[in-house]
Short mmCIF file of C-alpha atoms and ligand atoms in Angstrom, two decimals:
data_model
loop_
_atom_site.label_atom_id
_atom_site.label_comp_id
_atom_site.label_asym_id
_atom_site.label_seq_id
_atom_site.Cartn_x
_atom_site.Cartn_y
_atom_site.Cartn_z
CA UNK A 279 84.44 152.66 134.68
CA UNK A 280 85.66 149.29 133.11
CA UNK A 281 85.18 148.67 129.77
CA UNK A 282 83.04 145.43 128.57
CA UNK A 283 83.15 142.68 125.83
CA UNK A 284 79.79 140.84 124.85
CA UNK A 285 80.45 137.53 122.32
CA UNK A 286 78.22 136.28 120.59
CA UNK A 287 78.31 132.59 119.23
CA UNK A 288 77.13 130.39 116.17
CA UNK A 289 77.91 127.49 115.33
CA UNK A 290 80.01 124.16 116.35
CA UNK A 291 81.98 123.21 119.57
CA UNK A 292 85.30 124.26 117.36
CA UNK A 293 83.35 127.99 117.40
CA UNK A 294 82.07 127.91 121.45
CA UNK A 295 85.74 127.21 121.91
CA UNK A 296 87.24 129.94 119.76
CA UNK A 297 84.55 132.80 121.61
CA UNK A 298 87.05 131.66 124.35
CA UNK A 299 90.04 132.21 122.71
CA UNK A 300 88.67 135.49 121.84
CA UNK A 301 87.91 136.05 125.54
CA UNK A 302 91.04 135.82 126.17
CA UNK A 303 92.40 138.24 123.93
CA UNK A 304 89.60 141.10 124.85
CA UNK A 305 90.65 140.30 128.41
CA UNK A 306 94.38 141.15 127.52
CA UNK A 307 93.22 143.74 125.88
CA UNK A 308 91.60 144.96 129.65
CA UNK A 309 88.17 144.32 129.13
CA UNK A 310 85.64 142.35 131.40
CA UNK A 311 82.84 140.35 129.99
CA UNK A 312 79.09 141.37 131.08
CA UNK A 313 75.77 139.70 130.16
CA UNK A 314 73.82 142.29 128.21
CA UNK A 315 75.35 143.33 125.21
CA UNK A 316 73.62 147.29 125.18
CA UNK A 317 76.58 147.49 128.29
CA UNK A 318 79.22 146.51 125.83
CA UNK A 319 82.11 148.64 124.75
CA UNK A 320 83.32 146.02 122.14
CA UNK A 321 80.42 143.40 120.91
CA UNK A 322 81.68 140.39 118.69
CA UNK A 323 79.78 137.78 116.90
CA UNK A 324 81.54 134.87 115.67
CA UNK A 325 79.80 133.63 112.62
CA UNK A 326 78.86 130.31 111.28
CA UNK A 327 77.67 129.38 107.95
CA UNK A 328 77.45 125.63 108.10
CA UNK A 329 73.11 126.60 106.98
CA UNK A 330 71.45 129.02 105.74
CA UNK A 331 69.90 129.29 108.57
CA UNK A 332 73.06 129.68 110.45
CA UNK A 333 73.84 132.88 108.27
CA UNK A 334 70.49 134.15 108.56
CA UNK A 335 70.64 133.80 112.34
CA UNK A 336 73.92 135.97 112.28
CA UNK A 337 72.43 138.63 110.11
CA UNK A 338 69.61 139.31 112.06
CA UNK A 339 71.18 139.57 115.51
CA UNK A 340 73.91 141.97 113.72
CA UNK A 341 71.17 144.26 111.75
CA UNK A 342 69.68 144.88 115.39
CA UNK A 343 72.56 146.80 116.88
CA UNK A 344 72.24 149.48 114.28
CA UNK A 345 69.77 151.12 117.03
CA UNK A 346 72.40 150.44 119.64
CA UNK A 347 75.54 152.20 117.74
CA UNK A 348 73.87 154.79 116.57
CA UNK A 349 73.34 155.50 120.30
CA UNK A 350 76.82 154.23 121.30
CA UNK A 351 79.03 155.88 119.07
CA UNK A 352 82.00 154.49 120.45
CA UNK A 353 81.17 151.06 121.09
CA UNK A 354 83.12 148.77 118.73
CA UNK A 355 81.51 145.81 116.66
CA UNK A 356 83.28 142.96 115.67
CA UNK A 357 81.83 140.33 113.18
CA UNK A 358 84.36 137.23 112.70
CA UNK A 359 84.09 133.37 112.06
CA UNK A 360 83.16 131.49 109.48
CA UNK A 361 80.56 133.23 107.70
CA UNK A 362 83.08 136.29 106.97
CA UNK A 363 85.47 133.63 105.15
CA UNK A 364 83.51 132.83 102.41
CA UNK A 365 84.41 134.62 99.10
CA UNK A 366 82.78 138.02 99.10
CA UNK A 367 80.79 137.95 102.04
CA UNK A 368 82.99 140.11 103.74
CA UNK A 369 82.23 143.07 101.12
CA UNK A 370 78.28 142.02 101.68
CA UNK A 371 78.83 142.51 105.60
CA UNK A 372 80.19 145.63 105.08
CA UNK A 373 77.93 147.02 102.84
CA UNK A 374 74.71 145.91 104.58
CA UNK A 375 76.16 146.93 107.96
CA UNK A 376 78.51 150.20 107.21
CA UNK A 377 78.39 150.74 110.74
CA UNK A 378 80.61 147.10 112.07
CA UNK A 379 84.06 148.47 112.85
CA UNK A 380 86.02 145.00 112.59
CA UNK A 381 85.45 142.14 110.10
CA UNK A 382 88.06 139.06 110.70
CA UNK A 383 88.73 135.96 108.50
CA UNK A 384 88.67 132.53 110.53
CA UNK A 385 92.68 132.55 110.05
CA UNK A 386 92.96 136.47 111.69
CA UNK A 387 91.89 135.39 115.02
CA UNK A 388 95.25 135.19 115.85
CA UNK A 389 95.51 138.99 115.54
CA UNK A 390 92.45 140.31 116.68
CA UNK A 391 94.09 141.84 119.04
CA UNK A 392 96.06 144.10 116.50
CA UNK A 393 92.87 144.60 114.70
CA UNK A 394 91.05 146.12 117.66
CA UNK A 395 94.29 148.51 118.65
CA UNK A 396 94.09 149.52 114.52
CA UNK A 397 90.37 150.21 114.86
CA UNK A 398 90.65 151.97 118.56
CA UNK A 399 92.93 154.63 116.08
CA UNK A 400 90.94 154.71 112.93
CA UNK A 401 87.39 156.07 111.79
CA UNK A 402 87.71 153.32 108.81
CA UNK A 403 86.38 149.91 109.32
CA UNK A 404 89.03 147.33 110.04
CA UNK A 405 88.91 144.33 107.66
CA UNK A 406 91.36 141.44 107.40
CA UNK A 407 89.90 138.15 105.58
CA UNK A 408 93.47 136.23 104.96
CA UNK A 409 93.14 133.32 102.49
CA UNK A 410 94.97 130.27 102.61
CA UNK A 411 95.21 127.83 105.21
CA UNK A 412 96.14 129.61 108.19
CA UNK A 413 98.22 129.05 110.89
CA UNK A 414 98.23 127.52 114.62
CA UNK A 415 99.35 130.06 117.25
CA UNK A 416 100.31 128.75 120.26
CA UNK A 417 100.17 131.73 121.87
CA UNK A 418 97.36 133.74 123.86
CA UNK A 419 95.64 131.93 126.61
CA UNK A 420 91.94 130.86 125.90
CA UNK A 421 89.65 132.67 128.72
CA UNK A 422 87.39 129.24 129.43
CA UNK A 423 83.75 129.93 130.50
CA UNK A 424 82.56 126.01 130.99
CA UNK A 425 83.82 124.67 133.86
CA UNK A 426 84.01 121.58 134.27
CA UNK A 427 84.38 121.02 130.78
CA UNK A 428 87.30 122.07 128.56
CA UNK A 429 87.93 121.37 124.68
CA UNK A 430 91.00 121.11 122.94
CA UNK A 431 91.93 121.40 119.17
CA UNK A 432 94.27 118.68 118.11
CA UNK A 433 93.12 119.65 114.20
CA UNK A 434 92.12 122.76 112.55
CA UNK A 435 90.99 122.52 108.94
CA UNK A 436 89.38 119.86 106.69
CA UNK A 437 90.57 118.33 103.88
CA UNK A 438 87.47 116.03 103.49
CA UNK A 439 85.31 117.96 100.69
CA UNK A 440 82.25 116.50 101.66
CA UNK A 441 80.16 117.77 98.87
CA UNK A 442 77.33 119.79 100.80
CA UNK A 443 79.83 121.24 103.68
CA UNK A 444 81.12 124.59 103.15
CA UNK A 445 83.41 123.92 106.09
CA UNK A 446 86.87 122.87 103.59
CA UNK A 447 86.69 126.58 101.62
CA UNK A 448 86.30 128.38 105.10
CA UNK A 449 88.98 126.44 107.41
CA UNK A 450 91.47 126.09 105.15
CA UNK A 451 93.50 122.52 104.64
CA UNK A 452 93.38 120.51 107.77
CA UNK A 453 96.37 120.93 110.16
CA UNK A 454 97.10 119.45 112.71
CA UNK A 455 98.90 120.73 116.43
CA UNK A 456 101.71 119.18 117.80
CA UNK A 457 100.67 116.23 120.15
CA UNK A 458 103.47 117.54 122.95
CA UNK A 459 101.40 120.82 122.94
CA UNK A 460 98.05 119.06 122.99
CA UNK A 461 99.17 116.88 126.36
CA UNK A 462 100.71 119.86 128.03
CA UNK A 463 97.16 121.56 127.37
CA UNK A 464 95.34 118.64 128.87
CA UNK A 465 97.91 118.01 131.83
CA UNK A 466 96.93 121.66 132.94
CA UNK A 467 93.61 121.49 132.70
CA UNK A 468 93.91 118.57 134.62
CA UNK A 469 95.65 120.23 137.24
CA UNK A 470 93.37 123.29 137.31
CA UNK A 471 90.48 121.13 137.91
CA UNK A 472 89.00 120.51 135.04
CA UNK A 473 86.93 117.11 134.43
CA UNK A 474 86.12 116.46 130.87
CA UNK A 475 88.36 117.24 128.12
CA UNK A 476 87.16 116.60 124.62
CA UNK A 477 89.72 116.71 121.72
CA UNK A 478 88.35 118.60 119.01
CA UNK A 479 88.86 118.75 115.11
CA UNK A 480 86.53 118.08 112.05
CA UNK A 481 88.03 114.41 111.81
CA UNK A 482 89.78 113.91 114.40
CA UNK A 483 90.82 110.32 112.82
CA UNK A 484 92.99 111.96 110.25
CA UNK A 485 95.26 114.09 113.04
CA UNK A 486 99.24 114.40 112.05
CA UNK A 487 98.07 112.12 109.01
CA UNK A 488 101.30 112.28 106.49
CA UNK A 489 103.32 113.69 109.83
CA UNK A 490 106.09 112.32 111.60
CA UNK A 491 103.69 112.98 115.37
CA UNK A 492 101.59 110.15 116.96
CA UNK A 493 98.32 108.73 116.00
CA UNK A 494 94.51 109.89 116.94
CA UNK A 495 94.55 107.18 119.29
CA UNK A 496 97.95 107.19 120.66
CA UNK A 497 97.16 111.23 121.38
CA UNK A 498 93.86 110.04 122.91
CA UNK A 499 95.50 107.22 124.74
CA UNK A 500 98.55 109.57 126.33
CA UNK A 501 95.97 112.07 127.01
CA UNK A 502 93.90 109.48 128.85
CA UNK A 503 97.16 108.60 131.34
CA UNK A 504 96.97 112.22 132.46
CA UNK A 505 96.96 111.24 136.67
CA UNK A 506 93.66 112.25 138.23
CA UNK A 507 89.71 112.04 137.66
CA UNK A 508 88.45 113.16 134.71
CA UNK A 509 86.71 112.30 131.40
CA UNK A 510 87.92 112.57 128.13
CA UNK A 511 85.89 112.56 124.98
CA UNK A 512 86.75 113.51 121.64
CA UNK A 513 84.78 114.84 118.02
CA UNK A 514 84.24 114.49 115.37
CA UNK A 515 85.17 110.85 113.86
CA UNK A 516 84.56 110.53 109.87
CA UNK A 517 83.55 106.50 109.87
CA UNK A 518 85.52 106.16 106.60
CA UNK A 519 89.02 106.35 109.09
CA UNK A 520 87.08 105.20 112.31
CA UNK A 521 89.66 102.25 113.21
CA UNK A 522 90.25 98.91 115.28
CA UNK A 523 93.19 100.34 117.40
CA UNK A 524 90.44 103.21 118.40
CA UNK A 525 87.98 101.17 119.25
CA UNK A 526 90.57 99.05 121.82
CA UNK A 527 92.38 102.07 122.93
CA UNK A 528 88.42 103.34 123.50
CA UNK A 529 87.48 99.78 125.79
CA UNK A 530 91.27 99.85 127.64
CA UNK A 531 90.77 103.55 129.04
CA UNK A 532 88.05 103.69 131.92
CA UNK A 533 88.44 107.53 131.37
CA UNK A 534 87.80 107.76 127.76
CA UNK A 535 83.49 107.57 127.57
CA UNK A 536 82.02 105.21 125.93
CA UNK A 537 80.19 107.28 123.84
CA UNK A 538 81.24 108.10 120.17
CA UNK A 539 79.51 110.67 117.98
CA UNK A 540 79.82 108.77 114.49
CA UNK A 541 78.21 111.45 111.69
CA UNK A 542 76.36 108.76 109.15
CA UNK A 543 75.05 111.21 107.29
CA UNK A 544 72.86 108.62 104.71
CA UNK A 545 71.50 105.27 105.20
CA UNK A 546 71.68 105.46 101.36
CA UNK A 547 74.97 104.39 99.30
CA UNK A 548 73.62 106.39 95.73
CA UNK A 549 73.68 109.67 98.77
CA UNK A 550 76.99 108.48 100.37
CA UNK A 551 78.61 108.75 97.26
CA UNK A 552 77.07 111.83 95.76
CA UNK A 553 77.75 113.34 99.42
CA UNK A 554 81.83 111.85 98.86
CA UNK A 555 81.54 110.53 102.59
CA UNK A 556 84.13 107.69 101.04
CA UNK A 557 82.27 104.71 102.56
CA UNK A 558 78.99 102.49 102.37
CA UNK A 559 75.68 101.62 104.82
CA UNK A 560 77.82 98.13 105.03
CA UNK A 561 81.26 100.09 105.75
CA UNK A 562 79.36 102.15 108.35
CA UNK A 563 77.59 98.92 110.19
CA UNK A 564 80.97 97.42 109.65
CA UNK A 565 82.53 99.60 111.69
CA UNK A 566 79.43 100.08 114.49
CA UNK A 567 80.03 96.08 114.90
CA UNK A 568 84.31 96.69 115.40
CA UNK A 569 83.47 99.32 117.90
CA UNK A 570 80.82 97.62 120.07
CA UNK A 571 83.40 94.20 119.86
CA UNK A 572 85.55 96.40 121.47
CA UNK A 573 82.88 98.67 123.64
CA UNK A 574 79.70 96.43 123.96
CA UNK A 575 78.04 99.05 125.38
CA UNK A 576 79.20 102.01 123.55
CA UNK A 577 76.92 104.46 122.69
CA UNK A 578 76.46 106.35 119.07
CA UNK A 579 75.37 109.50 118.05
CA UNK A 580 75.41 110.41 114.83
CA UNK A 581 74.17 113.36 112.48
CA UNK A 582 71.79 112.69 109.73
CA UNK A 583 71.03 115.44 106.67
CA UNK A 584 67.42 114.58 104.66
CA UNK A 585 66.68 116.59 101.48
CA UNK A 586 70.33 116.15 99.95
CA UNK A 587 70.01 116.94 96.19
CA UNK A 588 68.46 113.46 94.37
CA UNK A 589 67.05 112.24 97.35
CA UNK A 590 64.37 109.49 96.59
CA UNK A 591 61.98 108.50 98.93
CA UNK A 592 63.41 104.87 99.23
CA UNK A 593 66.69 106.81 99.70
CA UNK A 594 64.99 108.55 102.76
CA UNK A 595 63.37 105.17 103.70
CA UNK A 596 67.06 103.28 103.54
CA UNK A 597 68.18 106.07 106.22
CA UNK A 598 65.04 105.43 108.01
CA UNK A 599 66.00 101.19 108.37
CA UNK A 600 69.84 102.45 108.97
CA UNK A 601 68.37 104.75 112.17
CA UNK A 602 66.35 101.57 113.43
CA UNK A 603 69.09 99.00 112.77
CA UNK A 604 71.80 100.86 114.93
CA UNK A 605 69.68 102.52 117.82
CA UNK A 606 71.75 105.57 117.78
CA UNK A 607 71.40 107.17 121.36
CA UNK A 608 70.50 110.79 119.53
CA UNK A 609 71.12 112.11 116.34
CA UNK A 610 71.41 115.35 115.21
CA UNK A 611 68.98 116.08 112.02
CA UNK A 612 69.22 118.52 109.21
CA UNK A 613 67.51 119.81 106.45
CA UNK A 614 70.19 120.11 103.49
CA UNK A 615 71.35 123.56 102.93
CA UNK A 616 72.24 124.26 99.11
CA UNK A 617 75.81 125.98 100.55
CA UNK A 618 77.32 128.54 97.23
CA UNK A 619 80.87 127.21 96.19
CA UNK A 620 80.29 123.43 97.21
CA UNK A 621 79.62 120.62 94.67
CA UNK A 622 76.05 119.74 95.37
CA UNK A 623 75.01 123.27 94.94
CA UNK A 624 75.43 121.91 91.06
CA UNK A 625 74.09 119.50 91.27
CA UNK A 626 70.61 118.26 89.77
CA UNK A 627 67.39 117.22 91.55
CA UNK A 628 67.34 119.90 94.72
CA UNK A 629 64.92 118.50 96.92
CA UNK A 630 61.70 121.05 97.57
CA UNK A 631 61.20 122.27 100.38
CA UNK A 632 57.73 120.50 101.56
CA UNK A 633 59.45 117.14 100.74
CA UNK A 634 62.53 117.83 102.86
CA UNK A 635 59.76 119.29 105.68
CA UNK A 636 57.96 116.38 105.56
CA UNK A 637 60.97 113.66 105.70
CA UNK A 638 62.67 115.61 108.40
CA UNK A 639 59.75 115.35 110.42
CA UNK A 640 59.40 111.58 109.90
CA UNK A 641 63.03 111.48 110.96
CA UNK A 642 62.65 113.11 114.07
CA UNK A 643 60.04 111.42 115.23
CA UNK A 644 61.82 108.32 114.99
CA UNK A 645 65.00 109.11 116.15
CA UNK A 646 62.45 110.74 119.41
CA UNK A 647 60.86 107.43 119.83
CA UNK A 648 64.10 105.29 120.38
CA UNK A 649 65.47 108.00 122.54
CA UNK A 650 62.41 107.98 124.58
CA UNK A 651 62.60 104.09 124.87
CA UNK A 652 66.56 104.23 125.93
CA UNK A 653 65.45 106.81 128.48
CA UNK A 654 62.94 104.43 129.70
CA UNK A 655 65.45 102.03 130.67
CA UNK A 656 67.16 104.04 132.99
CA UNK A 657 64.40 104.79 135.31
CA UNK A 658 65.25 102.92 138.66
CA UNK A 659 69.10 102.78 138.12
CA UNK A 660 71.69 104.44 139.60
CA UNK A 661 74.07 106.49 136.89
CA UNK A 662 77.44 108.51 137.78
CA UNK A 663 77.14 112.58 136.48
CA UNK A 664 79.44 114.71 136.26
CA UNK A 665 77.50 117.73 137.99
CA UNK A 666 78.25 120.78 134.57
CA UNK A 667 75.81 123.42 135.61
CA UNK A 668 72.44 124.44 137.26
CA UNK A 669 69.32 125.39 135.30
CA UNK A 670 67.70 128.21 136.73
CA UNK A 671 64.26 127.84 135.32
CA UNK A 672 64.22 124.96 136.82
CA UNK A 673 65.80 125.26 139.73
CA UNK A 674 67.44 121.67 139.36
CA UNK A 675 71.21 120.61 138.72
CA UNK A 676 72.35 119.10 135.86
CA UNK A 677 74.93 117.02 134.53
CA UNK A 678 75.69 113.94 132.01
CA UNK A 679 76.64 110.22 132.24
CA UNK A 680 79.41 108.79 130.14
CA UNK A 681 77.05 108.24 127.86
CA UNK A 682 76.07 111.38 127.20
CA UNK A 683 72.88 111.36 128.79
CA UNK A 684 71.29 114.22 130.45
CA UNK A 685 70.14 114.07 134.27
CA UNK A 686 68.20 117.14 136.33
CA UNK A 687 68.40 116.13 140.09
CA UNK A 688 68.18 118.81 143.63
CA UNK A 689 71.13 119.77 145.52
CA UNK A 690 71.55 122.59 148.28
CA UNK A 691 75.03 122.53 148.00
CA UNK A 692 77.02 123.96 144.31
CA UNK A 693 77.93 120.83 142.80
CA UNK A 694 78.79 121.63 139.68
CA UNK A 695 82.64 120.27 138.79
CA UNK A 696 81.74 117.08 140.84
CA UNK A 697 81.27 113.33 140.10
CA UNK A 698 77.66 111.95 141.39
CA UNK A 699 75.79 109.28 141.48
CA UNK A 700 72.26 109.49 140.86
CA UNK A 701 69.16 107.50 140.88
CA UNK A 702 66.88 107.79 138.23
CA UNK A 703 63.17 108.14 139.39
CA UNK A 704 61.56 109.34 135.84
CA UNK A 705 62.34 110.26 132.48
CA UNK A 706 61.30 112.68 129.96
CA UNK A 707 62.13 112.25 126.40
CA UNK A 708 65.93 112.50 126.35
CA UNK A 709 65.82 114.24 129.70
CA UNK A 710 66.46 112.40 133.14
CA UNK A 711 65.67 113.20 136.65
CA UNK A 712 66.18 111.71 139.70
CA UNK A 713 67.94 112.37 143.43
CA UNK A 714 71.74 112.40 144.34
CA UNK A 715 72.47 109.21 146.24
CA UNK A 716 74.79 109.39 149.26
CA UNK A 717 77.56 107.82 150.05
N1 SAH B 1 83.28 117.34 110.53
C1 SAH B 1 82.09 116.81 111.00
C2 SAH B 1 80.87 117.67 110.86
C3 SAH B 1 80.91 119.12 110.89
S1 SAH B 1 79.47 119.96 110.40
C4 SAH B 1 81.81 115.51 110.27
O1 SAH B 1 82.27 115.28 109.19
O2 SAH B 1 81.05 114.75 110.79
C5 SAH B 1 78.21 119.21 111.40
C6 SAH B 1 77.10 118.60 110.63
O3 SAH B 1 76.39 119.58 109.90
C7 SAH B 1 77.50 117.57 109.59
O4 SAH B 1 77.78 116.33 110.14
C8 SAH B 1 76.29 117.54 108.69
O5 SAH B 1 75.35 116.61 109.13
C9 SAH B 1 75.71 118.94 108.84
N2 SAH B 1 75.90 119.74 107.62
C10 SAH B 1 77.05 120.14 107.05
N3 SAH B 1 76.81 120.82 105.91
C11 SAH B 1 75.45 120.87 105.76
C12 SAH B 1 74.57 121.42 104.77
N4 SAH B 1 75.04 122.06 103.71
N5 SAH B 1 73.25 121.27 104.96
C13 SAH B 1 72.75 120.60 106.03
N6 SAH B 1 73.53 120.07 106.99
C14 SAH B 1 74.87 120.18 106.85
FE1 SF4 B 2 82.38 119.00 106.37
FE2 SF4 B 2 82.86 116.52 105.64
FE3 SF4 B 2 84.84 118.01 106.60
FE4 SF4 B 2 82.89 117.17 108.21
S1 SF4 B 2 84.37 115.89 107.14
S2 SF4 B 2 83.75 119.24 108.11
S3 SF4 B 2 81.10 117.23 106.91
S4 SF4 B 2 83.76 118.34 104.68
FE1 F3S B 3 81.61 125.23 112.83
FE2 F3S B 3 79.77 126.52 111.49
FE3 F3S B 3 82.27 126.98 110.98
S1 F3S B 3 79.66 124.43 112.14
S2 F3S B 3 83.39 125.13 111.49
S3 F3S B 3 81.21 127.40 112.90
S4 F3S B 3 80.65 126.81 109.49
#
C-alpha cells in the first residue's frame, strides 16, 4: 500500500502555486496524491487570511477532520500558509485543534520536508512559525497540477503596507528572485510544453527594485523571447508603479496578452489615501489612457473593496462612476475585512455591515451588467483559446482568450494544452460558448 497526500488550498494564485511546491516535497517524501482526503496518510491545508472569511473557511474544513483522526490515528495533519503567520494564531490553531501534528510559518515551507520526518518520530506536535522575511530556495521541484498553465514567482513579499491588507506582516519584506533563475524556469516550461506562464508577485512592478538585476519589463520582455507558442501573463501590477516602458514592452510582444489585472481598489481619493494605495482616480485613469496608447485594445481587470472604514456614500458612488468610466472587463469585489495588526483596523468610522451588504450588491450588479454587454459583443466572432481543461458537469471544454475571457465549446478529441479557434454562437453572463472551427 502507497501512502497518500490530500492539499488543501485558500487563497491567491501565489498560494495554488505553493500547494505545488508542497506537492513536490510530499512526493519526495514518497507519497502519491489522491482525491478524497478520508484516503490520506498526510492531509495539508495551506491557509489564507487575506478575510475573515478566508480564516473562517480554513477553520471549519480543519475542525471536521477531528472525526477522521480520531479514526486514523496515524494520519498526519498539516496546517501551513498564511493564516498560521500571523502573531499568535499559531498557539490558537493548536489549542483549538490539539490533534494537527504540523503547523508551518509561510517562510518554513522550505523545510517541510524536515518537519514531516520530525513529526513521523515524535508524539509532540511539530511547530515552526519563523519570523522575519524569509528566504528564496531554489531548490525542490514544484509538482505542477495545471497543465497548460504554469506560474512563476519573480517576487515574494510586500513592502506596500496597504492599510487594510494583512499580506506585508505575513510575507515578510518583498524579495525578489534572480531574473537568470526566473528565465531558466520559463525556458523549461517552455520546453515541457507548457503554454501560459504568468509571473507572479504582489507587485510585480517593484521586482529587483534597489537591485543591481533587470527591470519588471525587461524580465517580462526576455521571458517573452522564450522560442515557441505560448502565452505569458503576469500579476499583480500596483497602478502607483504601472509604467510607459510596460505598457510598450506589453503592445511589442504578440505573446504577452493583452490583458492586465490593474487592482483600483477606490474610485475615491479621501479612500485611496486612507487605504495608502500612493496614487489618485486621475493617476489611475492616467495610467488606463498610457496603457491603451500603447494596447488599444487591452483589457482591465481590476479588484474593488466597498465598506473600507469612512466610506461615504458619495465615496461608494465615485467608485461606482470610476467602474463605468473604464469598462473594466471583470472585477473582483470585496467586502472590507477589519484584518487585526493593520492600520485601518484603528481606524474610525467601520462601515456596518447592512451598508457594506447593500453597496456590494450595487457593485456587483454593475460590474455584471458591463460584463454581460462585453460578452454580447462576441457572439458571432471567431476568438483563439487556449483549450485549459474540461468541465465535467457540463460535459463541454473550456479554455480562455487573451483576454481572459472564458469559452465552453464540444470536442471528441482531449484538447486541453492546445490553441483553438472558436466561434462564438451565445453568451452567458461572463461565460462563452460556441463550436471549434476547423482548419
Ligand atoms: N497585491 C495585490 C493584491 C493582493 S490581495 C494588489 O496590491 O493588488 C487581493 C485583493 O484582496 C486586493 O486587491 C484587495 O482588493 C483585497 N483585499 C486585501 N485585503 C483586504 C481586506 N482586509 N478586506 C477586503 N479585501 C481585501
Ligand atoms: Fe496588500 Fe497592498 Fe501589498 Fe497588494 S500591494 S499585497 S493590497 S499591501
Ligand atoms: Fe494570498 Fe491569502 Fe496569503 S491572498 S498572500 S494566501 S493572505
Amino acid at each position: 500500500m502507497g501512502k497518500y497526500y490530500h492539499i488543501t488550498t485558500y487563497g491567491c494564485q501565489m498560494n495554488v502555486h505553493e500547494s505545488e511546491k508542497i506537492a513536490g516535497i510530499l512526493s519526495e517524501l514518497g507519497y502519491s496524491p489522491c482525491e478524497n482526503i478520508n484516503d490520506a496518510d498526510i492531509a495539508v491545508f495551506n491557509t489564507c487570511c487575506i478575510r475573515e472569511n478566508a480564516e473562517n473557511h480554513a477553520f471549519g474544513n480543519i475542525g471536521m477532520l477531528k472525526k477522521l483522526k480520531a479514526h486514523k490515528k496515524d494520519m498526519i495533519i498539516a496546517v501551513g500558509g498564511c493564516l498560521t503567520q500571523q502573531i499568535g494564531k499559531a498557539d490558537v490553531l493548536h489549542k483549538k485543534f490539539p490533534y494537527v501534528d504540523i503547523i508551518f510559518g509561510t517562510h518554513n515551507l522550505n523545510n517541510l520536508k524536515e518537519l514531516v520526518q520530525k513529526k513521523l518520530k515524535s508524539k509532540k506536535a511539530v511547530i515552526e512559525i519563523e519570523d522575519g522575511d524569509g528566504n528564496i530556495c531554489e531548490e525542490g521541484k514544484a509538482l505542477r497540477t495545471s497543465y497548460p498553465n504554469a506560474w512563476i514567482n519573480i517576487t515574494y513579499g510586500c513592502d506596500n503596507f496597504c492599510s487594510y491588507c494583512i499580506v506585508p506582516y505575513v510575507r515578510g519584506r518583498e524579495r525578489s528572485r534572480r531574473s537568470a533563475d526566473v528565465l531558466a524556469e520559463a525556458q523549461s516550461l517552455v520546453c515541457d510544453g507548457y503554454k501560459e506562464i504568468t509571473l507572479l508577485g504582489q507587485n510585480v512592478n517593484s521586482y529587483a527594485k534597489g537591485g543591481e538585476d533587470i527591470s519588471f519589463p525587461e524580465l517580462l520582455r526576455q521571458t517573452a523571447e522564450i522560442a515557441g507558442k505560448f502565452r505569458l501573463r503576469f500579476m499583480t501590477s500596483h497602478p502607483k508603479d504601472f509604467s510607459e516602458e510596460l505598457a510598450k514592452v506589453i503592445s511589442e510582444n504578440p505573446k504577452i496578452c493583452n490583458c492586465v489585472h490593474l487592482p483600483v481598489q477606490s474610485g475615491s481619493n479621501a479612500i485611496l489615501k486612507a487605504m495608502n494605495r500612493r496614487y489618485t482616480v486621475e493617476d489611475y485613469l492616467k495610467k488606463i489612457e498610457i496603457l491603451k496608447k500603447y494596447v488599444p485594445d487591452c483589457a482591465v481587470t481590476t479588484d474593488i473593496i466597498v465598506g473600507f472604514p469612512g466610506e461615504t456614500e458619495k465615496d461608494f458612488t465615485d467608485t461606482l462612476e470610476l467602474v463605468k468610466k473604464v469598462g473594466f472587463s471583470s472585477a473582483f469585489t470585496f467586502v472590507y475585512s477589519k484584518r487585526e495588526g493593520t492600520v485601518a483596523a484603528k481606524m474610525d468610522g467601520q462601515i456596518p455591515e447592512e451598508v457594506s451588504k447593500d453597496r456590494i450588491m450595487r457593485l456587483v450588479e454593475l460590474v455584471n451588467s458591463q460584463t454581460r454587454e462585453q460578452s454580447a459583443k462576441y457572439v458571432g466572432k471567431t476568438v483563439e483559446i487556449l483549450c485549459e481543461d474540461y468541465d465535467k458537469k457540463r460535459n463541454l471544454y473550456l479554455g480562455r482568450d487573451e483576454y481572459g475571457r472564458m469559452a465552453y465549446f464540444k470536442s471528441d478529441l482531449n484538447v486541453i494544452g492546445e490553441f483553438l479557434n472558436i466561434k462564438i454562437d451565445s453568451a452567458n453572463g461572463i461565460s462563452l460558448f460556441g463550436e471549434v472551427i476547423k482548419g
